Coordinates of C-alpha atoms in Angstrom, one line a residue:
M1 CA 13.9 -122.3 65.3
K2 CA 18.2 -123.1 65.7
L3 CA 20.6 -124.5 64.2
A4 CA 20.6 -127.5 67.0
D5 CA 17.3 -128.2 66.3
L6 CA 17.5 -128.6 62.4
R7 CA 20.0 -130.8 63.4
R8 CA 17.9 -133.0 66.4
L9 CA 15.2 -132.7 63.2
A10 CA 17.8 -134.5 60.7
I11 CA 18.7 -137.2 63.4
R12 CA 15.5 -138.3 64.2
K13 CA 14.0 -137.8 61.6
Q14 CA 16.8 -139.8 59.0
L15 CA 16.5 -136.7 56.6
R16 CA 18.8 -134.6 54.8
I17 CA 17.1 -130.8 55.1
R18 CA 19.0 -128.2 52.4
F19 CA 18.5 -124.4 52.4
D20 CA 20.2 -121.8 50.5
L21 CA 21.9 -119.2 52.3
S22 CA 21.9 -116.0 49.8
E23 CA 25.9 -115.0 48.8
H24 CA 27.9 -118.0 50.2
G25 CA 25.8 -121.4 48.7
E26 CA 23.6 -124.3 50.3
C27 CA 24.2 -125.6 53.9
L28 CA 23.5 -129.2 53.6
I29 CA 22.3 -130.6 57.0
D30 CA 22.5 -134.7 56.9
E31 CA 21.0 -138.2 58.2
H32 CA 23.8 -138.1 60.6
G33 CA 22.8 -134.6 62.0
T34 CA 26.1 -132.9 60.3
A35 CA 26.1 -129.0 58.6
K36 CA 28.2 -128.8 55.6
V37 CA 28.5 -126.1 52.9
P38 CA 29.6 -128.0 49.9
S39 CA 30.7 -124.6 48.2
L40 CA 33.3 -122.9 51.4
R41 CA 37.1 -124.0 50.0
A42 CA 38.3 -121.9 53.6
V43 CA 37.1 -120.9 57.1
P44 CA 34.2 -119.1 56.6
S45 CA 32.7 -115.1 56.7
F46 CA 30.1 -115.7 58.6
N47 CA 27.8 -117.1 60.9
L48 CA 26.1 -120.4 60.0
E49 CA 23.5 -120.0 62.9
E50 CA 23.0 -116.0 61.8
M51 CA 22.2 -116.8 58.7
L52 CA 19.6 -119.6 59.2
V53 CA 17.5 -116.3 60.9
G54 CA 17.0 -115.4 57.2
V55 CA 15.6 -118.7 55.7
T56 CA 12.4 -119.1 54.7
R57 CA 12.5 -121.7 52.6
F58 CA 14.0 -125.5 52.9
R59 CA 13.7 -128.9 51.2
L60 CA 13.2 -132.5 52.9
E61 CA 15.2 -135.0 51.1
Q62 CA 14.3 -138.5 53.1
P63 CA 17.0 -141.7 51.8
D64 CA 14.9 -145.2 50.5
V65 CA 15.9 -147.1 53.5
T66 CA 16.2 -150.1 50.3
G67 CA 18.9 -147.4 48.6
G68 CA 16.5 -146.6 45.9
K69 CA 14.5 -143.5 45.2
I70 CA 14.9 -139.7 48.4
S71 CA 11.5 -138.3 48.5
L72 CA 11.8 -134.7 48.2
K73 CA 9.7 -131.7 50.6
Q74 CA 10.3 -128.2 49.3
T75 CA 8.9 -126.7 53.3
S76 CA 8.2 -122.7 55.2
L77 CA 9.6 -122.0 58.3
A78 CA 6.2 -122.8 59.7
E79 CA 6.1 -126.2 58.6
L80 CA 9.5 -127.5 60.1
E81 CA 8.8 -125.9 62.7
Q82 CA 5.5 -128.3 63.0
L83 CA 7.9 -131.1 62.8
V84 CA 10.3 -129.6 65.4
S85 CA 7.9 -129.6 68.3
S86 CA 6.9 -132.5 66.7
L87 CA 9.8 -134.0 68.6
S88 CA 9.0 -135.6 72.2
P89 CA 9.8 -133.4 74.3
A90 CA 11.2 -136.2 76.8
A91 CA 12.9 -136.5 73.7
V92 CA 14.3 -133.8 73.1
A93 CA 15.7 -133.0 77.4
A94 CA 17.4 -136.5 76.8
A95 CA 19.2 -134.9 73.7
D96 CA 20.6 -131.9 74.8
H97 CA 21.7 -133.6 77.9
D98 CA 24.0 -135.4 75.4
E99 CA 25.1 -132.9 73.7

């Protein structure tokens, strides 16, 4: 799975995806597809795409549309890959064209 897949999933499903980076804190991909590592204060010495390979646990947050609670779900890499594959192939192809 690539970072672009997670970004696409976050945008399409309006999710926030969080995962831990071994020594670098936590990464957040927001519902706009922006990947952020809040603990960074300078240009990182690592590639986020390469760090993603070692991640096995993810936290999915779905904000309530009324501005209320945020639902939180822990998920594995396999479950997340299923969510990514559930995106319609036509929508994924169209999104690839947009990038």
